[in-house]
Amino acid sequence: MSQTQLDPQTTLELEAAAFRRLVAHLDAHPEVQNIDLMNLANFCRNCLSKWYKAAAADKGIEMDYEVAREIIYGMPYADWKQQHQTPASAAQQASFDNKQP
């Protein structure tokens, strides 16, 4: 079956399911630091939060960034950061800095 054979509602449901699975996967692996994601894939949990907020805005839904972060992180960002975020190593930071324009 090709994507063109999927009806719009099925496409939407599959995309939503894949997104939920991605968020659940990240939630199950808090040891994966945002800087690692940025260095390897050029996106992180904060990016997902921004994209979620933008999608809400596209639907005319006003959403605070911190609310979007809580949806993605599964808890307030400050709590996640305190529980899971570790300081970036010199190598991680250098890799990040080298990718910035």
Short mmCIF file of C-alpha atoms in Angstrom, two decimals:
data_model
loop_
_atom_site.label_atom_id
_atom_site.label_comp_id
_atom_site.label_asym_id
_atom_site.label_seq_id
_atom_site.Cartn_x
_atom_site.Cartn_y
_atom_site.Cartn_z
CA MET A 1 0.00 0.00 0.00
CA SER A 2 1.32 3.47 -0.82
CA GLN A 3 0.72 6.66 1.11
CA THR A 4 -1.52 7.88 -1.69
CA GLN A 5 -3.87 4.98 -0.95
CA LEU A 6 -4.42 6.12 2.64
CA ASP A 7 -7.35 8.34 3.37
CA PRO A 8 -6.60 11.60 5.22
CA GLN A 9 -8.09 10.43 8.52
CA THR A 10 -6.03 7.22 8.53
CA THR A 11 -2.91 9.22 7.69
CA LEU A 12 -3.65 11.58 10.57
CA GLU A 13 -4.20 8.67 12.97
CA LEU A 14 -0.98 6.94 11.93
CA GLU A 15 1.03 10.14 12.26
CA ALA A 16 -0.48 10.81 15.69
CA ALA A 17 0.31 7.26 16.81
CA ALA A 18 3.91 7.57 15.60
CA PHE A 19 4.26 10.89 17.44
CA ARG A 20 2.87 9.41 20.66
CA ARG A 21 5.29 6.50 20.32
CA LEU A 22 8.23 8.89 19.81
CA VAL A 23 7.27 10.88 22.90
CA ALA A 24 6.83 7.66 24.93
CA HIS A 25 10.19 6.39 23.68
CA LEU A 26 11.92 9.61 24.75
CA ASP A 27 10.09 9.44 28.08
CA ALA A 28 11.38 5.89 28.60
CA HIS A 29 14.93 7.07 27.90
CA PRO A 30 15.55 10.19 29.99
CA GLU A 31 19.25 9.34 29.94
CA VAL A 32 19.27 10.57 26.34
CA GLN A 33 20.11 14.20 26.85
CA ASN A 34 18.66 16.97 24.71
CA ILE A 35 22.17 18.02 23.66
CA ASP A 36 22.76 14.48 22.37
CA LEU A 37 19.58 14.68 20.32
CA MET A 38 20.58 18.11 18.99
CA ASN A 39 24.06 16.90 18.09
CA LEU A 40 22.84 13.75 16.36
CA ALA A 41 19.48 14.71 14.89
CA ASN A 42 19.28 18.51 15.11
CA PHE A 43 16.12 18.39 17.23
CA CYS A 44 15.30 17.72 20.88
CA ARG A 45 12.39 17.55 23.30
CA ASN A 46 12.25 21.35 23.37
CA CYS A 47 11.92 21.39 19.58
CA LEU A 48 9.03 18.94 19.84
CA SER A 49 7.45 21.26 22.41
CA LYS A 50 7.78 24.22 20.04
CA TRP A 51 6.34 22.21 17.15
CA TYR A 52 3.44 21.09 19.35
CA LYS A 53 2.75 24.70 20.36
CA ALA A 54 2.94 25.78 16.69
CA ALA A 55 0.51 23.04 15.69
CA ALA A 56 -1.89 24.26 18.36
CA ALA A 57 -1.54 27.83 17.04
CA ASP A 58 -2.27 26.57 13.51
CA LYS A 59 -5.57 25.27 14.91
CA GLY A 60 -6.31 28.59 16.62
CA ILE A 61 -5.47 27.20 20.06
CA GLU A 62 -3.46 29.50 22.28
CA MET A 63 -0.96 27.42 24.23
CA ASP A 64 1.78 28.48 26.57
CA TYR A 65 5.22 27.06 25.75
CA GLU A 66 5.52 25.64 29.27
CA VAL A 67 2.24 23.76 28.78
CA ALA A 68 3.57 22.30 25.54
CA ARG A 69 6.79 21.33 27.32
CA GLU A 70 4.85 19.57 30.06
CA ILE A 71 2.96 17.58 27.42
CA ILE A 72 6.22 16.48 25.77
CA TYR A 73 8.24 15.94 28.97
CA GLY A 74 5.36 14.33 30.89
CA MET A 75 6.00 16.72 33.79
CA PRO A 76 6.94 20.35 34.30
CA TYR A 77 10.21 21.06 32.49
CA ALA A 78 11.90 22.32 35.66
CA ASP A 79 11.14 18.98 37.35
CA TRP A 80 12.42 16.97 34.37
CA LYS A 81 15.55 19.07 34.20
CA GLN A 82 16.24 18.59 37.91
CA GLN A 83 15.61 14.83 37.76
CA HIS A 84 17.25 13.92 34.46
CA GLN A 85 19.41 16.61 32.88
CA THR A 86 23.13 16.36 33.38
CA PRO A 87 25.72 19.03 32.57
CA ALA A 88 26.96 18.87 29.01
CA SER A 89 30.46 17.54 28.62
CA ALA A 90 33.07 19.67 26.89
CA ALA A 91 32.84 17.37 23.86
CA GLN A 92 29.03 17.59 23.72
CA GLN A 93 29.13 21.37 23.98
CA ALA A 94 31.86 21.68 21.37
CA SER A 95 29.90 19.50 18.95
CA PHE A 96 26.80 21.61 19.56
CA ASP A 97 28.70 24.88 19.13
CA ASN A 98 30.29 23.67 15.87
CA LYS A 99 26.86 23.02 14.37
CA GLN A 100 25.52 26.50 15.09
CA PRO A 101 25.62 29.01 12.22
#
